[in-house]
């Protein structure tokens, strides 16, 4: 067994937004490397659907599911308590849940901006705070966040989304500085254009135009991002903290 597999096998991993897209692929990859995974989704039905799908692949997978409101710290605490009851520890947190946005600022109603921040920023903060307390006790842990390429240069409409991902980068860099002394590494991945429901919901003309500008000449896949999460969670990345790793086929460059 290589160093990557050795350092993932048996680890307890929480993946938010784990029911589909990047998160679901990440859940599968960690399970395939012998991790125990708690996945979260926004609804109990989608969580159950994801669990059923995983059970179809392999009934031996050690996986459980939750649907907490991530913007509510008490629901996050409740979830982590259940993970601790089942597996006794938490080794890796992957803050991946997120919603995108393409509305013009002129179309924002009163709550829209706050809703994006609640899920994309407050949720990341809440999970990080609750899990860091557990990792601090263990004197080790890894927190990984899903940022975005738009956190580097913004986007033409849907300003709340890049704003939220700039905040994710800020949390990543600040928590890496604060939590390093407790043995906790904190990093983010900034995906490019990845073929998931989130991207399929966008105007195809916009996607095609963006794809033409990708140096590696293709959209990314959820596997591309999952692979990078696996590397950052493993001991191969034991001296990496505070990084915002672009996984984008070279778009940001
Ligand atoms: P997706 O829409 O396929 O999946 C989003 C996941 O987040 C789902 O599992 C959903 O259940 C969960 N989620 C959404 N709202 C939630 C809530 N309120 N509470 C709990 N869970 C919630 O999206 P995806 O493309 O797989 O995106 C995953 C992450 O990657 C997001 O943070 C997104 O911003 C980021 N990202 C995606 C792309 C891309 O091109 N797809 C690019 C850059 C960054």
mmCIF file of N, CA, C and O and ligand atoms in Angstrom, residues 16-24 40-43 46-47 66-71 95-100 115 118-120 145-150 161 164-165 189-200 202 220 222 225 229, ligand 1:
data_model
loop_
_atom_site.group_PDB
_atom_site.id
_atom_site.type_symbol
_atom_site.label_atom_id
_atom_site.label_comp_id
_atom_site.label_asym_id
_atom_site.label_seq_id
_atom_site.Cartn_x
_atom_site.Cartn_y
_atom_site.Cartn_z
ATOM 1 N N UNK A 16 -19.305 17.960 3.165
ATOM 2 C CA UNK A 16 -20.575 18.681 2.998
ATOM 3 C C UNK A 16 -20.833 18.828 1.499
ATOM 4 O O UNK A 16 -19.899 18.870 0.693
ATOM 5 N N UNK A 17 -22.131 18.898 1.138
ATOM 6 C CA UNK A 17 -22.445 18.905 -0.299
ATOM 7 C C UNK A 17 -21.984 17.612 -0.930
ATOM 8 O O UNK A 17 -21.499 17.598 -2.059
ATOM 9 N N UNK A 18 -22.167 16.514 -0.200
ATOM 10 C CA UNK A 18 -21.637 15.223 -0.658
ATOM 11 C C UNK A 18 -22.632 14.380 -1.434
ATOM 12 O O UNK A 18 -22.352 13.230 -1.742
ATOM 13 N N UNK A 19 -23.792 14.944 -1.777
ATOM 14 C CA UNK A 19 -24.820 14.107 -2.405
ATOM 15 C C UNK A 19 -24.687 14.015 -3.914
ATOM 16 O O UNK A 19 -25.252 13.126 -4.537
ATOM 17 N N UNK A 20 -24.009 14.988 -4.509
ATOM 18 C CA UNK A 20 -23.868 14.955 -5.980
ATOM 19 C C UNK A 20 -22.638 15.757 -6.395
ATOM 20 O O UNK A 20 -21.960 16.346 -5.545
ATOM 21 N N UNK A 21 -22.384 15.745 -7.700
ATOM 22 C CA UNK A 21 -21.314 16.578 -8.255
ATOM 23 C C UNK A 21 -19.951 16.289 -7.642
ATOM 24 O O UNK A 21 -19.577 15.136 -7.392
ATOM 25 N N UNK A 22 -19.207 17.352 -7.392
ATOM 26 C CA UNK A 22 -17.843 17.238 -6.861
ATOM 27 C C UNK A 22 -17.843 16.486 -5.530
ATOM 28 O O UNK A 22 -17.003 15.615 -5.285
ATOM 29 N N UNK A 23 -18.805 16.816 -4.671
ATOM 30 C CA UNK A 23 -18.854 16.220 -3.333
ATOM 31 C C UNK A 23 -19.080 14.713 -3.392
ATOM 32 O O UNK A 23 -18.408 13.940 -2.694
ATOM 33 N N UNK A 24 -20.015 14.285 -4.239
ATOM 34 C CA UNK A 24 -20.332 12.850 -4.331
ATOM 35 C C UNK A 24 -19.124 12.067 -4.856
ATOM 36 O O UNK A 24 -18.799 10.985 -4.354
ATOM 37 N N UNK A 40 -23.039 15.084 3.803
ATOM 38 C CA UNK A 40 -24.173 15.979 4.099
ATOM 39 C C UNK A 40 -24.760 16.506 2.816
ATOM 40 O O UNK A 40 -24.033 16.810 1.874
ATOM 41 N N UNK A 41 -26.066 16.668 2.832
ATOM 42 C CA UNK A 41 -26.755 17.318 1.713
ATOM 43 C C UNK A 41 -27.798 18.266 2.263
ATOM 44 O O UNK A 41 -28.022 18.322 3.480
ATOM 45 N N UNK A 42 -28.448 18.997 1.366
ATOM 46 C CA UNK A 42 -29.421 19.976 1.855
ATOM 47 C C UNK A 42 -30.743 19.322 2.247
ATOM 48 O O UNK A 42 -31.487 19.861 3.053
ATOM 49 N N UNK A 43 -31.072 18.146 1.650
ATOM 50 C CA UNK A 43 -32.356 17.489 1.953
ATOM 51 C C UNK A 43 -32.137 16.017 2.292
ATOM 52 O O UNK A 43 -31.279 15.358 1.710
ATOM 53 N N UNK A 46 -32.268 13.618 -0.781
ATOM 54 C CA UNK A 46 -31.090 13.531 -1.663
ATOM 55 C C UNK A 46 -29.958 12.802 -0.945
ATOM 56 O O UNK A 46 -29.178 12.092 -1.568
ATOM 57 N N UNK A 47 -29.914 12.953 0.381
ATOM 58 C CA UNK A 47 -28.915 12.220 1.168
ATOM 59 C C UNK A 47 -29.187 10.719 1.028
ATOM 60 O O UNK A 47 -28.277 9.930 0.762
ATOM 61 N N UNK A 66 -26.308 12.937 6.554
ATOM 62 C CA UNK A 66 -27.018 13.942 7.369
ATOM 63 C C UNK A 66 -27.507 15.071 6.476
ATOM 64 O O UNK A 66 -26.942 15.315 5.411
ATOM 65 N N UNK A 67 -28.534 15.797 6.976
ATOM 66 C CA UNK A 67 -28.973 16.978 6.222
ATOM 67 C C UNK A 67 -29.138 18.177 7.171
ATOM 68 O O UNK A 67 -30.231 18.719 7.313
ATOM 69 N N UNK A 68 -28.051 18.585 7.818
ATOM 70 C CA UNK A 68 -28.174 19.731 8.724
ATOM 71 C C UNK A 68 -28.262 21.035 7.942
ATOM 72 O O UNK A 68 -27.789 21.101 6.804
ATOM 73 N N UNK A 69 -28.847 22.042 8.559
ATOM 74 C CA UNK A 69 -28.754 23.399 8.007
ATOM 75 C C UNK A 69 -27.376 23.903 8.443
ATOM 76 O O UNK A 69 -27.145 24.193 9.616
ATOM 77 N N UNK A 70 -26.460 23.984 7.498
ATOM 78 C CA UNK A 70 -25.065 24.296 7.843
ATOM 79 C C UNK A 70 -24.901 25.713 8.383
ATOM 80 O O UNK A 70 -23.916 26.014 9.062
ATOM 81 N N UNK A 71 -25.895 26.566 8.106
ATOM 82 C CA UNK A 71 -25.793 27.943 8.610
ATOM 83 C C UNK A 71 -26.207 28.030 10.080
ATOM 84 O O UNK A 71 -26.104 29.078 10.704
ATOM 85 N N UNK A 95 -15.290 21.074 3.361
ATOM 86 C CA UNK A 95 -16.373 22.059 3.250
ATOM 87 C C UNK A 95 -16.626 22.324 1.772
ATOM 88 O O UNK A 95 -15.995 23.191 1.168
ATOM 89 N N UNK A 96 -17.556 21.538 1.228
ATOM 90 C CA UNK A 96 -17.757 21.605 -0.227
ATOM 91 C C UNK A 96 -19.129 22.140 -0.628
ATOM 92 O O UNK A 96 -19.312 22.588 -1.759
ATOM 93 N N UNK A 97 -20.118 22.126 0.295
ATOM 94 C CA UNK A 97 -21.475 22.569 -0.066
ATOM 95 C C UNK A 97 -21.419 24.014 -0.541
ATOM 96 O O UNK A 97 -20.693 24.836 0.022
ATOM 97 N N UNK A 98 -22.183 24.290 -1.567
ATOM 98 C CA UNK A 98 -22.199 25.673 -2.046
ATOM 99 C C UNK A 98 -23.281 25.869 -3.078
ATOM 100 O O UNK A 98 -23.719 24.922 -3.724
ATOM 101 N N UNK A 99 -23.717 27.117 -3.201
ATOM 102 C CA UNK A 99 -24.663 27.443 -4.278
ATOM 103 C C UNK A 99 -24.028 28.536 -5.134
ATOM 104 O O UNK A 99 -23.306 29.396 -4.638
ATOM 105 N N UNK A 100 -24.322 28.460 -6.438
ATOM 106 C CA UNK A 100 -23.753 29.468 -7.341
ATOM 107 C C UNK A 100 -24.800 30.551 -7.604
ATOM 108 O O UNK A 100 -25.913 30.500 -7.076
ATOM 109 N N UNK A 115 -28.479 34.859 1.572
ATOM 110 C CA UNK A 115 -28.662 33.407 1.409
ATOM 111 C C UNK A 115 -27.371 32.760 0.882
ATOM 112 O O UNK A 115 -26.943 31.702 1.363
ATOM 113 N N UNK A 118 -24.897 32.706 3.707
ATOM 114 C CA UNK A 118 -25.268 31.719 4.740
ATOM 115 C C UNK A 118 -24.711 30.343 4.415
ATOM 116 O O UNK A 118 -24.144 29.671 5.277
ATOM 117 N N UNK A 119 -24.895 29.930 3.162
ATOM 118 C CA UNK A 119 -24.463 28.579 2.783
ATOM 119 C C UNK A 119 -22.963 28.553 2.499
ATOM 120 O O UNK A 119 -22.226 27.710 3.014
ATOM 121 N N UNK A 120 -22.503 29.490 1.691
ATOM 122 C CA UNK A 120 -21.115 29.408 1.187
ATOM 123 C C UNK A 120 -20.062 29.886 2.183
ATOM 124 O O UNK A 120 -18.903 29.512 2.063
ATOM 125 N N UNK A 145 -11.418 23.267 1.859
ATOM 126 C CA UNK A 145 -12.565 24.051 1.416
ATOM 127 C C UNK A 145 -12.654 24.059 -0.103
ATOM 128 O O UNK A 145 -11.627 24.045 -0.782
ATOM 129 N N UNK A 146 -13.885 24.136 -0.607
ATOM 130 C CA UNK A 146 -14.032 24.310 -2.059
ATOM 131 C C UNK A 146 -14.236 25.783 -2.344
ATOM 132 O O UNK A 146 -15.271 26.370 -1.997
ATOM 133 N N UNK A 147 -13.239 26.366 -2.955
ATOM 134 C CA UNK A 147 -13.348 27.759 -3.388
ATOM 135 C C UNK A 147 -13.780 27.743 -4.851
ATOM 136 O O UNK A 147 -14.581 26.906 -5.261
ATOM 137 N N UNK A 148 -13.237 28.621 -5.659
ATOM 138 C CA UNK A 148 -13.577 28.660 -7.090
ATOM 139 C C UNK A 148 -12.579 29.540 -7.816
ATOM 140 O O UNK A 148 -11.992 30.448 -7.221
ATOM 141 N N UNK A 149 -12.457 29.287 -9.119
ATOM 142 C CA UNK A 149 -11.583 30.180 -9.910
ATOM 143 C C UNK A 149 -12.094 31.625 -9.860
ATOM 144 O O UNK A 149 -11.309 32.554 -10.000
ATOM 145 N N UNK A 150 -13.411 31.788 -9.657
ATOM 146 C CA UNK A 150 -13.928 33.173 -9.621
ATOM 147 C C UNK A 150 -13.461 33.915 -8.365
ATOM 148 O O UNK A 150 -13.625 35.129 -8.266
ATOM 149 N N UNK A 161 -21.629 35.275 -5.491
ATOM 150 C CA UNK A 161 -20.895 33.996 -5.516
ATOM 151 C C UNK A 161 -19.376 34.208 -5.380
ATOM 152 O O UNK A 161 -18.749 33.669 -4.463
ATOM 153 N N UNK A 164 -18.482 35.361 -1.973
ATOM 154 C CA UNK A 164 -18.473 34.299 -0.958
ATOM 155 C C UNK A 164 -17.197 33.459 -1.053
ATOM 156 O O UNK A 164 -16.652 33.031 -0.043
ATOM 157 N N UNK A 165 -16.711 33.257 -2.280
ATOM 158 C CA UNK A 165 -15.515 32.419 -2.435
ATOM 159 C C UNK A 165 -14.237 33.192 -2.056
ATOM 160 O O UNK A 165 -13.260 32.584 -1.610
ATOM 161 N N UNK A 189 -9.318 24.278 -2.550
ATOM 162 C CA UNK A 189 -9.151 24.028 -3.987
ATOM 163 C C UNK A 189 -10.016 25.044 -4.717
ATOM 164 O O UNK A 189 -11.167 25.292 -4.326
ATOM 165 N N UNK A 190 -9.460 25.635 -5.748
ATOM 166 C CA UNK A 190 -10.232 26.571 -6.579
ATOM 167 C C UNK A 190 -10.491 25.896 -7.929
ATOM 168 O O UNK A 190 -9.654 25.970 -8.829
ATOM 169 N N UNK A 191 -11.653 25.196 -8.038
ATOM 170 C CA UNK A 191 -11.930 24.510 -9.307
ATOM 171 C C UNK A 191 -12.208 25.513 -10.428
ATOM 172 O O UNK A 191 -12.683 26.623 -10.186
ATOM 173 N N UNK A 192 -11.930 25.042 -11.649
ATOM 174 C CA UNK A 192 -12.322 25.829 -12.828
ATOM 175 C C UNK A 192 -13.756 25.495 -13.180
ATOM 176 O O UNK A 192 -14.630 25.482 -12.316
ATOM 177 N N UNK A 193 -13.987 25.203 -14.457
ATOM 178 C CA UNK A 193 -15.356 24.877 -14.883
ATOM 179 C C UNK A 193 -15.490 23.352 -14.876
ATOM 180 O O UNK A 193 -14.872 22.660 -15.677
ATOM 181 N N UNK A 194 -16.292 22.870 -13.941
ATOM 182 C CA UNK A 194 -16.397 21.427 -13.716
ATOM 183 C C UNK A 194 -17.795 20.960 -14.139
ATOM 184 O O UNK A 194 -18.796 21.604 -13.785
ATOM 185 N N UNK A 195 -17.843 19.860 -14.853
ATOM 186 C CA UNK A 195 -19.134 19.371 -15.371
ATOM 187 C C UNK A 195 -19.996 18.782 -14.263
ATOM 188 O O UNK A 195 -19.926 17.595 -13.979
ATOM 189 N N UNK A 196 -20.801 19.610 -13.617
ATOM 190 C CA UNK A 196 -21.751 19.157 -12.591
ATOM 191 C C UNK A 196 -23.085 19.849 -12.855
ATOM 192 O O UNK A 196 -23.176 20.710 -13.732
ATOM 193 N N UNK A 197 -24.103 19.524 -12.039
ATOM 194 C CA UNK A 197 -25.428 20.145 -12.201
ATOM 195 C C UNK A 197 -25.324 21.664 -12.136
ATOM 196 O O UNK A 197 -26.042 22.373 -12.833
ATOM 197 N N UNK A 198 -24.406 22.138 -11.259
ATOM 198 C CA UNK A 198 -24.258 23.581 -11.077
ATOM 199 C C UNK A 198 -23.889 24.244 -12.399
ATOM 200 O O UNK A 198 -24.414 25.285 -12.773
ATOM 201 N N UNK A 199 -22.996 23.616 -13.148
ATOM 202 C CA UNK A 199 -22.548 24.180 -14.425
ATOM 203 C C UNK A 199 -23.589 23.935 -15.511
ATOM 204 O O UNK A 199 -23.876 24.807 -16.331
ATOM 205 N N UNK A 200 -24.215 22.726 -15.463
ATOM 206 C CA UNK A 200 -25.230 22.416 -16.482
ATOM 207 C C UNK A 200 -26.403 23.400 -16.401
ATOM 208 O O UNK A 200 -27.115 23.599 -17.373
ATOM 209 N N UNK A 202 -26.138 26.556 -16.070
ATOM 210 C CA UNK A 202 -25.776 27.850 -16.666
ATOM 211 C C UNK A 202 -26.087 27.861 -18.165
ATOM 212 O O UNK A 202 -26.265 26.817 -18.784
ATOM 213 N N UNK A 220 -13.424 20.526 -16.666
ATOM 214 C CA UNK A 220 -12.957 19.618 -15.618
ATOM 215 C C UNK A 220 -14.045 18.616 -15.264
ATOM 216 O O UNK A 220 -15.225 18.824 -15.558
ATOM 217 N N UNK A 222 -15.679 16.074 -11.987
ATOM 218 C CA UNK A 222 -15.672 15.965 -10.521
ATOM 219 C C UNK A 222 -14.492 15.142 -10.007
ATOM 220 O O UNK A 222 -13.932 15.416 -8.957
ATOM 221 N N UNK A 225 -11.324 17.085 -9.266
ATOM 222 C CA UNK A 225 -11.312 17.813 -7.988
ATOM 223 C C UNK A 225 -11.164 16.830 -6.823
ATOM 224 O O UNK A 225 -10.409 17.070 -5.881
ATOM 225 N N UNK A 229 -8.462 16.713 -3.688
ATOM 226 C CA UNK A 229 -8.834 16.635 -2.262
ATOM 227 C C UNK A 229 -8.126 15.464 -1.581
ATOM 228 O O UNK A 229 -7.637 15.591 -0.458
HETATM 229 P P1 LIG B 1 -23.790 20.751 -7.115
HETATM 230 O O1 LIG B 1 -24.863 21.750 -7.251
HETATM 231 O O2 LIG B 1 -23.755 19.580 -8.043
HETATM 232 O O3 LIG B 1 -23.697 20.216 -5.622
HETATM 233 C C1 LIG B 1 -23.818 21.092 -4.561
HETATM 234 C C2 LIG B 1 -23.889 20.323 -3.283
HETATM 235 O O4 LIG B 1 -24.065 21.265 -2.218
HETATM 236 C C3 LIG B 1 -25.044 19.347 -3.226
HETATM 237 O O5 LIG B 1 -24.623 18.154 -2.605
HETATM 238 C C4 LIG B 1 -26.068 20.050 -2.339
HETATM 239 O O6 LIG B 1 -26.845 19.136 -1.569
HETATM 240 C C5 LIG B 1 -25.163 20.860 -1.444
HETATM 241 N N1 LIG B 1 -25.858 22.020 -0.896
HETATM 242 C C6 LIG B 1 -26.370 23.050 -1.575
HETATM 243 N N2 LIG B 1 -27.010 23.869 -0.708
HETATM 244 C C7 LIG B 1 -26.873 23.335 0.520
HETATM 245 C C8 LIG B 1 -27.311 23.684 1.813
HETATM 246 N N3 LIG B 1 -28.048 24.752 2.027
HETATM 247 N N4 LIG B 1 -27.004 22.890 2.852
HETATM 248 C C9 LIG B 1 -26.272 21.773 2.654
HETATM 249 N N5 LIG B 1 -25.838 21.374 1.447
HETATM 250 C C10 LIG B 1 -26.141 22.147 0.397
HETATM 251 O O7 LIG B 1 -22.455 21.588 -7.214
HETATM 252 P P2 LIG B 1 -20.937 21.255 -7.497
HETATM 253 O O8 LIG B 1 -20.619 21.830 -8.824
HETATM 254 O O9 LIG B 1 -20.599 19.854 -7.204
HETATM 255 O O10 LIG B 1 -20.289 22.247 -6.428
HETATM 256 C C11 LIG B 1 -19.660 21.837 -5.248
HETATM 257 C C12 LIG B 1 -18.780 22.961 -4.793
HETATM 258 O O11 LIG B 1 -17.850 23.284 -5.824
HETATM 259 C C13 LIG B 1 -19.512 24.254 -4.467
HETATM 260 O O12 LIG B 1 -18.967 24.843 -3.318
HETATM 261 C C14 LIG B 1 -19.236 25.126 -5.684
HETATM 262 O O13 LIG B 1 -19.286 26.487 -5.373
HETATM 263 C C15 LIG B 1 -17.846 24.676 -6.041
HETATM 264 N N6 LIG B 1 -17.432 24.942 -7.408
HETATM 265 C C16 LIG B 1 -18.038 24.322 -8.453
HETATM 266 C C17 LIG B 1 -17.599 24.596 -9.737
HETATM 267 C C18 LIG B 1 -18.203 23.942 -10.940
HETATM 268 O O14 LIG B 1 -17.833 24.330 -12.053
HETATM 269 N N7 LIG B 1 -19.086 22.987 -10.781
HETATM 270 C C19 LIG B 1 -16.569 25.488 -9.959
HETATM 271 C C20 LIG B 1 -15.972 26.099 -8.862
HETATM 272 C C21 LIG B 1 -16.416 25.808 -7.588
#
